PDB file of C-alpha atoms in Angstrom:
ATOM      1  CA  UNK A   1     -98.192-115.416 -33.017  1.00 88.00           C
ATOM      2  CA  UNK A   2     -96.027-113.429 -30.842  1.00 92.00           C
ATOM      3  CA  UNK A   3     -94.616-110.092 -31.792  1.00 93.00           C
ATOM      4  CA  UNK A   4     -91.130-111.498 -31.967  1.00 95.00           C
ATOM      5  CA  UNK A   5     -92.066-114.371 -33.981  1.00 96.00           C
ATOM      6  CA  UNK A   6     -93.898-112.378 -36.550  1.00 97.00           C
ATOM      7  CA  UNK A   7     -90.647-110.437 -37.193  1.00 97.00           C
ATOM      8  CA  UNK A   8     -88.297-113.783 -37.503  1.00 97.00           C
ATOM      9  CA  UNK A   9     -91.191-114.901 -39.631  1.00 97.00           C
ATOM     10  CA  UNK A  10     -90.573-112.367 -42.263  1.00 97.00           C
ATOM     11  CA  UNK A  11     -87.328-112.015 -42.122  1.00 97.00           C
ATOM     12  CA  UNK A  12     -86.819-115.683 -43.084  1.00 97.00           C
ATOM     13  CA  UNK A  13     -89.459-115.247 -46.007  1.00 97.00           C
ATOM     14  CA  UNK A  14     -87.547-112.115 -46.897  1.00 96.00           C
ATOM     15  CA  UNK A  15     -84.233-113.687 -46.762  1.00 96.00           C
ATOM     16  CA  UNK A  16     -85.275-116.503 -48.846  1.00 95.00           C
ATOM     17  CA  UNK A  17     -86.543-114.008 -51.561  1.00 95.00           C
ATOM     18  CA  UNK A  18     -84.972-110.537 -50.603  1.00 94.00           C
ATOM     19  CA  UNK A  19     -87.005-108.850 -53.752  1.00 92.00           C
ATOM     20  CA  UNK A  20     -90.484-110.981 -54.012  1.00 91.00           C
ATOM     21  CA  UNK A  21     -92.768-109.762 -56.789  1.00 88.00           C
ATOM     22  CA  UNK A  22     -96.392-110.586 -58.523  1.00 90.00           C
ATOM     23  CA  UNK A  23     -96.574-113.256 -60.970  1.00 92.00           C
ATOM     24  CA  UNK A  24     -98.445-111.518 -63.283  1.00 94.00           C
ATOM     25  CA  UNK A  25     -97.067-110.167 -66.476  1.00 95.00           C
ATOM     26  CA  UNK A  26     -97.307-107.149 -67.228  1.00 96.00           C
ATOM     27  CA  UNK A  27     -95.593-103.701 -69.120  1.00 96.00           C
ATOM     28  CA  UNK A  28     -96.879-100.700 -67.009  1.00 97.00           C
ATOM     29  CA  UNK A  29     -99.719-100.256 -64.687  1.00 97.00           C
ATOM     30  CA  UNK A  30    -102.747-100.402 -67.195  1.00 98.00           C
ATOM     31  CA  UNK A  31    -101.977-103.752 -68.076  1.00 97.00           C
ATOM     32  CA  UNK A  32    -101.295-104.575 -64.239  1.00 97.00           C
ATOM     33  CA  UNK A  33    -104.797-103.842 -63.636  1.00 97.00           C
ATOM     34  CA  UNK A  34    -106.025-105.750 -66.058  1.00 97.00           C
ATOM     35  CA  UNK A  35    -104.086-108.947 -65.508  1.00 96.00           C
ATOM     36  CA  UNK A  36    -105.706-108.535 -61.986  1.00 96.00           C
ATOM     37  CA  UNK A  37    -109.060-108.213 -62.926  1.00 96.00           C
ATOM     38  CA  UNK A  38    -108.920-111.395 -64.880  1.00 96.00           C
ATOM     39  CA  UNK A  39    -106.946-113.521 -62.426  1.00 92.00           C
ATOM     40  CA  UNK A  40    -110.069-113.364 -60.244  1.00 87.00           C
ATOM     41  CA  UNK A  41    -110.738-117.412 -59.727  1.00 85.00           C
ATOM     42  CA  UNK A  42    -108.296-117.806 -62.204  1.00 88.00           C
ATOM     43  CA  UNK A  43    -104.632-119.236 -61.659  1.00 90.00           C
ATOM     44  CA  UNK A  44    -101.822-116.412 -62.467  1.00 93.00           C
ATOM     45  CA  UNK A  45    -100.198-119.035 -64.971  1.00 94.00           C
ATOM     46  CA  UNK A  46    -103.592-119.086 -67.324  1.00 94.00           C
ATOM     47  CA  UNK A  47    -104.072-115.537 -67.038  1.00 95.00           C
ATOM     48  CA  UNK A  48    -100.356-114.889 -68.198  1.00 96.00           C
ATOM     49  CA  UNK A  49    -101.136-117.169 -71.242  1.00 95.00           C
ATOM     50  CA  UNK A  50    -104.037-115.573 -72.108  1.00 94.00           C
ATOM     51  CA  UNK A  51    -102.149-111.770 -71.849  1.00 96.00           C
ATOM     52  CA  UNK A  52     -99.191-112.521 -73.839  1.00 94.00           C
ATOM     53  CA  UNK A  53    -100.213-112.164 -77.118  1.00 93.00           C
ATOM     54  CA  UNK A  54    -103.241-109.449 -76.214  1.00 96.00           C
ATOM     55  CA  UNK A  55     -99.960-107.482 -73.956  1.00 97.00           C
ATOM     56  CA  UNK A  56     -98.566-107.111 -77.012  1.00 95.00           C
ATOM     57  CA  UNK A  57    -100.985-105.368 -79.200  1.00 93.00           C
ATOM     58  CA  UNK A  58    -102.943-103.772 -75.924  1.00 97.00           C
ATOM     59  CA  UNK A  59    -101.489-101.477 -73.755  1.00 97.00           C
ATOM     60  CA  UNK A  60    -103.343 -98.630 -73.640  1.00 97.00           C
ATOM     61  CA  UNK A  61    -107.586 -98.006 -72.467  1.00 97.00           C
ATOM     62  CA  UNK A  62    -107.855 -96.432 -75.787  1.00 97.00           C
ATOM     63  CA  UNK A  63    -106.014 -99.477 -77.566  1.00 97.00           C
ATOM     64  CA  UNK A  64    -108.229-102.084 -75.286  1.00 97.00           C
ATOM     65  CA  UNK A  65    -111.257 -99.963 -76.361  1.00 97.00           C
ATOM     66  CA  UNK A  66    -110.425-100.058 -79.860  1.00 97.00           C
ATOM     67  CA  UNK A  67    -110.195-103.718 -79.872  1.00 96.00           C
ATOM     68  CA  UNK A  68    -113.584-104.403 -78.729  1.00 96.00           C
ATOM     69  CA  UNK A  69    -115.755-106.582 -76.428  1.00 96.00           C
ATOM     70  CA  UNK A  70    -115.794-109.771 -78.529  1.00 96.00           C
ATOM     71  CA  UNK A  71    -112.180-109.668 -79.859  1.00 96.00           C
ATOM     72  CA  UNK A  72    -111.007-109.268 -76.340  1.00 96.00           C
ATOM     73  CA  UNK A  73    -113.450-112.318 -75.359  1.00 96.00           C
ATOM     74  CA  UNK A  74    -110.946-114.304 -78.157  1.00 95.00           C
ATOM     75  CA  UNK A  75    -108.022-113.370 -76.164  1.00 95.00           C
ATOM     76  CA  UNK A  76    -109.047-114.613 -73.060  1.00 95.00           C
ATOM     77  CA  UNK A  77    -111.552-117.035 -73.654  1.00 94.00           C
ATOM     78  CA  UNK A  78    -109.530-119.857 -71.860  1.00 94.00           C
ATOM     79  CA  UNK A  79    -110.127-117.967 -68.485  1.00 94.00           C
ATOM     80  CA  UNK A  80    -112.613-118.659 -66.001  1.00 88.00           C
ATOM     81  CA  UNK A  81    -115.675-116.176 -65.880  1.00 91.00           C
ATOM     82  CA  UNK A  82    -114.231-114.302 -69.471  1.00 93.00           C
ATOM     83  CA  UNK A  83    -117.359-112.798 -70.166  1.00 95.00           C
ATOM     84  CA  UNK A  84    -118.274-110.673 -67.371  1.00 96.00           C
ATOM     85  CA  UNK A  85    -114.402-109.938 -67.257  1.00 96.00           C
ATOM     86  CA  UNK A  86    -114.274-108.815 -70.754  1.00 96.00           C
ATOM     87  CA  UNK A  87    -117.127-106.440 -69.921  1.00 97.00           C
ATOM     88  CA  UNK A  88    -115.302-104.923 -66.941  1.00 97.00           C
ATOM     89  CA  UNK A  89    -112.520-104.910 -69.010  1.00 97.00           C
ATOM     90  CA  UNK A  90    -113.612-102.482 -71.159  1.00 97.00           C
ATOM     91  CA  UNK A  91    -116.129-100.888 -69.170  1.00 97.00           C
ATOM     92  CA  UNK A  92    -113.058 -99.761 -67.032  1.00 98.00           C
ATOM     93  CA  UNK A  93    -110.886 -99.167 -69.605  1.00 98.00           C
ATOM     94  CA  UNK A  94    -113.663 -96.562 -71.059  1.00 98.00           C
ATOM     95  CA  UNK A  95    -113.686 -94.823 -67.628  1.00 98.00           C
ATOM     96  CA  UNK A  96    -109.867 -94.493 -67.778  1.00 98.00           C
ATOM     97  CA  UNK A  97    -109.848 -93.091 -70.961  1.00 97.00           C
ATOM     98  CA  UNK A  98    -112.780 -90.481 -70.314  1.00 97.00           C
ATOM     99  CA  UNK A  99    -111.661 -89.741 -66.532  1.00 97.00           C
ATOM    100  CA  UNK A 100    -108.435 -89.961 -66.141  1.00 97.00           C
ATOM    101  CA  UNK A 101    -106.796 -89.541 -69.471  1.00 96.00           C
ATOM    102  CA  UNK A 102    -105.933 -93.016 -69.606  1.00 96.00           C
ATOM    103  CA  UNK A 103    -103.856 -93.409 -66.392  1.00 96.00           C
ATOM    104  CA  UNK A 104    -104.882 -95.638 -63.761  1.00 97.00           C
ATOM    105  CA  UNK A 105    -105.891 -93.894 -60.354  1.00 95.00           C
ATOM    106  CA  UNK A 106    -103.199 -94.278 -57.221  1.00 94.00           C
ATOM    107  CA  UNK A 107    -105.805 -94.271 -54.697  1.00 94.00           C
ATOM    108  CA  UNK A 108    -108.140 -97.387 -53.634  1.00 94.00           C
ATOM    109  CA  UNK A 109    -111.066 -95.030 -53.789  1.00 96.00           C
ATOM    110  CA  UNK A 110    -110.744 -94.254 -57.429  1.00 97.00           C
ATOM    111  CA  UNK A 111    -109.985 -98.108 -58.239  1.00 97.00           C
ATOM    112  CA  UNK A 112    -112.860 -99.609 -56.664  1.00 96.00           C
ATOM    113  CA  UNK A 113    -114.981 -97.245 -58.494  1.00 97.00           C
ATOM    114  CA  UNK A 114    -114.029 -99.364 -61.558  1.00 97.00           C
ATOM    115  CA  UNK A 115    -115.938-102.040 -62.972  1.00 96.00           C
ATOM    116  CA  UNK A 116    -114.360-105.707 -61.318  1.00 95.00           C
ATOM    117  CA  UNK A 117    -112.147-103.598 -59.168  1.00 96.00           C
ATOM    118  CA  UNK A 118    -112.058-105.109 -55.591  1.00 94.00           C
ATOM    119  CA  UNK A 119    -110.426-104.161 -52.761  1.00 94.00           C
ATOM    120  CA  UNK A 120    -108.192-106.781 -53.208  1.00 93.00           C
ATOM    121  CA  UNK A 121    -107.685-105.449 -56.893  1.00 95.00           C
ATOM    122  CA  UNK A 122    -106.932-102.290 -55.918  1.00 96.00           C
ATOM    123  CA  UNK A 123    -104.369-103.481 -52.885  1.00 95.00           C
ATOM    124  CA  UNK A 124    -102.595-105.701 -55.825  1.00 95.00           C
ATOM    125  CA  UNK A 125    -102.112-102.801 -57.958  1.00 96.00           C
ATOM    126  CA  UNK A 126    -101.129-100.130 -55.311  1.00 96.00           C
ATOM    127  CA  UNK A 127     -98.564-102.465 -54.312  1.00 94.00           C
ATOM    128  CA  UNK A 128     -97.051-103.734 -57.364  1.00 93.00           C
ATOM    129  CA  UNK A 129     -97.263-100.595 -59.054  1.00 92.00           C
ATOM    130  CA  UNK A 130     -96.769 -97.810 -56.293  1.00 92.00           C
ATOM    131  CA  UNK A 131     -94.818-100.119 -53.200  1.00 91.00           C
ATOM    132  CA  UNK A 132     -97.410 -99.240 -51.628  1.00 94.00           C
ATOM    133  CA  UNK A 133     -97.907-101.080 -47.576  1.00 95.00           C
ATOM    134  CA  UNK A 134    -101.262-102.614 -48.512  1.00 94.00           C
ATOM    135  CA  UNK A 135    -102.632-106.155 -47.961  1.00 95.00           C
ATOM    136  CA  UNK A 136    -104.363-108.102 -50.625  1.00 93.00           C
ATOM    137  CA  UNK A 137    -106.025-111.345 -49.011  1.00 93.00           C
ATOM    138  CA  UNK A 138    -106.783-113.779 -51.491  1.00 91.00           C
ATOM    139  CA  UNK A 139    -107.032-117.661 -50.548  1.00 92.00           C
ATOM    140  CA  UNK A 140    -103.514-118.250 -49.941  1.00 93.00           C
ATOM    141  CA  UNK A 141    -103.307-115.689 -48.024  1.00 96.00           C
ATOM    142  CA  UNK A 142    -106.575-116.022 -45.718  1.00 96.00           C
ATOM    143  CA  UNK A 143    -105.072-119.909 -45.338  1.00 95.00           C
ATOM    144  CA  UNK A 144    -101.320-119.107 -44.578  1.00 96.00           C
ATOM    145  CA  UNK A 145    -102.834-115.996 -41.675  1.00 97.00           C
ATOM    146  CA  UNK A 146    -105.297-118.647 -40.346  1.00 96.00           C
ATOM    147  CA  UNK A 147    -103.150-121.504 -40.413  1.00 95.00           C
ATOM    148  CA  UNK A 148    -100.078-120.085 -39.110  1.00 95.00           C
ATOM    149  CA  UNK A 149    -101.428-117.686 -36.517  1.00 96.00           C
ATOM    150  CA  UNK A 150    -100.253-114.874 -37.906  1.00 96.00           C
ATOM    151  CA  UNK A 151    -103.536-112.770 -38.220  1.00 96.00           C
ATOM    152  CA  UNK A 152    -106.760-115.073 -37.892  1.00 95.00           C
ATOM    153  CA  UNK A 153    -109.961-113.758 -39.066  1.00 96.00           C
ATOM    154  CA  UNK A 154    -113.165-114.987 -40.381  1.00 96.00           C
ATOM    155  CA  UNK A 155    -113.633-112.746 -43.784  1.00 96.00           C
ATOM    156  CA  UNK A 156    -110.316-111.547 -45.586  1.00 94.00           C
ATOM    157  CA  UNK A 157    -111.128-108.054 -44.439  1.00 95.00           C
ATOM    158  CA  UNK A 158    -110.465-109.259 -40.960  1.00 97.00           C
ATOM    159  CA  UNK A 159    -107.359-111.192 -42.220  1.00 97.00           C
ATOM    160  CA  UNK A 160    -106.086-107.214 -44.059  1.00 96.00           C
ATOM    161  CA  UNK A 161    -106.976-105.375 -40.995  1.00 97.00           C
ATOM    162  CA  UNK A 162    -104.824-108.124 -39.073  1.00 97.00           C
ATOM    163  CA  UNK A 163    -102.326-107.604 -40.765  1.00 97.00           C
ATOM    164  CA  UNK A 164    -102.401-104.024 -41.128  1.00 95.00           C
ATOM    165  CA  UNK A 165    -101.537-104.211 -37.244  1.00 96.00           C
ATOM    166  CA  UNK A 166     -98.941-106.979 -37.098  1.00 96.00           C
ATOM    167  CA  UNK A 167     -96.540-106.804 -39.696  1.00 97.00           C
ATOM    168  CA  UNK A 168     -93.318-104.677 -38.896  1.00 95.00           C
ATOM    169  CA  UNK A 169     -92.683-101.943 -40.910  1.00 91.00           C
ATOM    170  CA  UNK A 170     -89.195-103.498 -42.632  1.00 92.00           C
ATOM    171  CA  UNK A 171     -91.626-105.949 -44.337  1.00 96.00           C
ATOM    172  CA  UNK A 172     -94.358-104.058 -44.848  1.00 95.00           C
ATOM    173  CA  UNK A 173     -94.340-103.896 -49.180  1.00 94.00           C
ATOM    174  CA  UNK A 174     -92.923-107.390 -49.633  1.00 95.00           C
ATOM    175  CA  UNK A 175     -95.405-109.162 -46.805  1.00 95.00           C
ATOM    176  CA  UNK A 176     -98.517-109.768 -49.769  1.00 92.00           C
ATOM    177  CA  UNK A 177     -95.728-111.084 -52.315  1.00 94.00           C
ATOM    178  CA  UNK A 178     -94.186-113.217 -49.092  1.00 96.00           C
ATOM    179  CA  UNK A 179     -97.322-114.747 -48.075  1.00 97.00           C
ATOM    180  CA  UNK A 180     -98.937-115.408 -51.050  1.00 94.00           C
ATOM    181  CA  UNK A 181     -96.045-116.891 -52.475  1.00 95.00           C
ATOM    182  CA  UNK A 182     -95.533-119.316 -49.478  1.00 96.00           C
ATOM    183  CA  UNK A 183     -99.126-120.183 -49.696  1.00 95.00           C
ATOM    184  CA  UNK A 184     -98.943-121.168 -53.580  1.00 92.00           C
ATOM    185  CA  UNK A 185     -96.042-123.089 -52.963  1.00 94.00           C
ATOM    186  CA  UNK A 186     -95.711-124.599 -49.531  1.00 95.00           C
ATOM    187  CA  UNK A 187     -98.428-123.761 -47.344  1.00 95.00           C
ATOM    188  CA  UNK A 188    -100.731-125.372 -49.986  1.00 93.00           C
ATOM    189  CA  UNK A 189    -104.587-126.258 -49.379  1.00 90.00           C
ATOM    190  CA  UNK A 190    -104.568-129.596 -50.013  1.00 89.00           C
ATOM    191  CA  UNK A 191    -101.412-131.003 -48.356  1.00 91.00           C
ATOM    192  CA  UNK A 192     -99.186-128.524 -46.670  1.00 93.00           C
ATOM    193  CA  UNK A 193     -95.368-128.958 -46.989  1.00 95.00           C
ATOM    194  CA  UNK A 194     -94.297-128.508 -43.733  1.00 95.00           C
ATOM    195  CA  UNK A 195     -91.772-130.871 -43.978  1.00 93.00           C
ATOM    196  CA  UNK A 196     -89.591-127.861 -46.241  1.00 95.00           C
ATOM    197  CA  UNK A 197     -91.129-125.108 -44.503  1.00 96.00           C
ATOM    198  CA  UNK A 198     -88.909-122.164 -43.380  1.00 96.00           C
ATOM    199  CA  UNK A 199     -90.934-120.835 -40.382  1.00 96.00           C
ATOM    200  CA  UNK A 200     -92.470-124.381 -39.269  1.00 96.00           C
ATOM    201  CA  UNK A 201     -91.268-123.965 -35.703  1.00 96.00           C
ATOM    202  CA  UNK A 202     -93.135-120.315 -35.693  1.00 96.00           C
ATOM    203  CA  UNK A 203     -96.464-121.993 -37.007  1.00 95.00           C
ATOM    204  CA  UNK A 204     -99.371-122.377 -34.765  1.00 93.00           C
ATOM    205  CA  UNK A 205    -101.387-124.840 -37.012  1.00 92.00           C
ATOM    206  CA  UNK A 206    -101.872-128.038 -35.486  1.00 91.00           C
ATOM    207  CA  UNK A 207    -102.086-131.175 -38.416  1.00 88.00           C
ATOM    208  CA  UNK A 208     -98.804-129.850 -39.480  1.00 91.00           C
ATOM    209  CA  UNK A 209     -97.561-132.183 -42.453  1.00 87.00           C
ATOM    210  CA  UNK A 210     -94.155-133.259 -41.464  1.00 88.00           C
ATOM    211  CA  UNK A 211     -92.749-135.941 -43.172  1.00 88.00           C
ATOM    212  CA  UNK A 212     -93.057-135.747 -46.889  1.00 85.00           C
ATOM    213  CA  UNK A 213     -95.840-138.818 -48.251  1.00 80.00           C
ATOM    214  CA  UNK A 214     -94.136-141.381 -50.083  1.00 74.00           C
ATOM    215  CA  UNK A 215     -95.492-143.303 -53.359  1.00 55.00           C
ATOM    216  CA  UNK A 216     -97.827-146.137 -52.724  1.00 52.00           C
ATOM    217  CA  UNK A 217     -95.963-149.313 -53.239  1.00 43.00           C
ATOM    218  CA  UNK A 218     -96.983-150.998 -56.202  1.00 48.00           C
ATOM    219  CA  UNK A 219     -98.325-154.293 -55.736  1.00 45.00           C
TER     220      UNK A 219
END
C-alpha cells in the first residue's frame, strides 16, 4: 500500500470513530492488565462477563492476592485456558505488590517480565493506559495488515515492526484500536464484508467479498 493510501486509510477509520478505544472493561490500569491477560484466545465479550462481578470486589494486587488462586478460578472459570491464567494472575499480581508497590510498570520491559505478559500484552496496556504509539498484533490485526496490504509479514512481530514504519504519526495511538476494530467487525476471517467496507478501493486483497450473500431460498 502506497504511502498516500495508508494515510486516506486512516483517516477514514479515524473519521468513522474519531476516539476508538479497547473493549475491555476496566477501572484503572491494574485491572487493564488483567482483563488482557485473560482475553488471550478468549473473545473480549466473555472476558468482560467474567470481570464484572470480580472488577468489583478486585482492584488492587493486594485485593487479587487476598482473594486467592481457586476463588479467582470461580470468577473466570467460563474463560478459555482459566487455569494457567489464574496462576499468572496472581503470580503477577504478587510481583506488583512486592516490586512495584502495587502499580503496574510503564515500560514493556518491566511488563513482559510478568507472568502471561506478552508483548502484545504489554503493547495493549501501554496504549490504553499511557496513549502510548505501540502496535499490538493479534489475529485481526495480522489478517486486516496481510489482507489489505498495509504491512504484510509472516509472524505478528513482522506485522508490529511494519507498522511501526508505515503508519503516520496523526494516527499513530488510535491505529491498534482502528485495525482491530475493523478486523472484528468487517474485515472478518470467515467472510469479509467488503461490500460495507470504508477503505475497499485502498485494499490490495484479491477474493474481495463484494456483494453481500443472500439467504438460501427455501425450497
Amino acid at each position: 500500500m502506497k504511502k498516500a493510501d495508508i494515510f486516506e486509510f486512516f483517516r477514514r477509520l479515524a473519521e468513522l470513530n474519531p476516539d476508538p478505544e479497547t473493549e475491555l472493561e476496566y477501572g484503572n490500569v491494574y485491572q487493564l492488565l488483567v482483563a488482557v491477560v485473560l482475553s488471550a484466545q478468549s473473545t473480549d465479550v466473555g472476558v468482560n462477563k467474567a470481570t464484572r462481578a470480580l472488577f468489583r470486589d478486585v482492584k488492587t494486587p493486594a485485593q487479587m492476592i487476598a482473594l486467592g488462586e481457586e476463588d479467582l478460578k470461580q470468577h473466570i472459570k467460563t474463560i478459555g485456558l482459566f487455569n494457567s491464567k489464574a496462576k499468572n494472575v496472581i503470580g503477577l499480581s504478587e510481583i506488583l505488590e512486592r516490586d512495584y508497590g502495587g502499580e503496574v510498570p510503564a515500560d514493556r520491559d518491566s511488563l513482559t517480565a510478568l507472568p502471561g505478559v506478552g508483548r502484545k500484552t504489554a503493547n495493549v496496556v501501554l496504549n490504553s493506559a499511557h496513549g502510548a504509539e505501540t502496535f499490538a498484533v493479534d489475529t485481526h490485526i495480522f489478517r486486516v495488515c496481510n489482507h489489505t496490504g498495509l504491512a504484510k509479514g509472516k509472524t505478528p512481530l513482522a506485522v508490529e515492526l511494519g507498522l511501526e514504519k508505515k503508519v503516520p504519526g496523526p494516527f499513530r495511538v488510535g491505529a491498534h484500536h482502528w485495525l482491530i476494530l475493523h478486523g472484528r467487525y468487517i474485515c472478518k476471517a470467515r467472510t469479509p464484508e467488503c461490500w460495507r467496507c470504508p477503505v475497499v478501493d485502498l485494499c490490495a486483497y484479491k477474493a474481495k467479498v463484494l456483494e453481500k450473500p443472500g439467504r438460501k431460498a427455501l425450497s
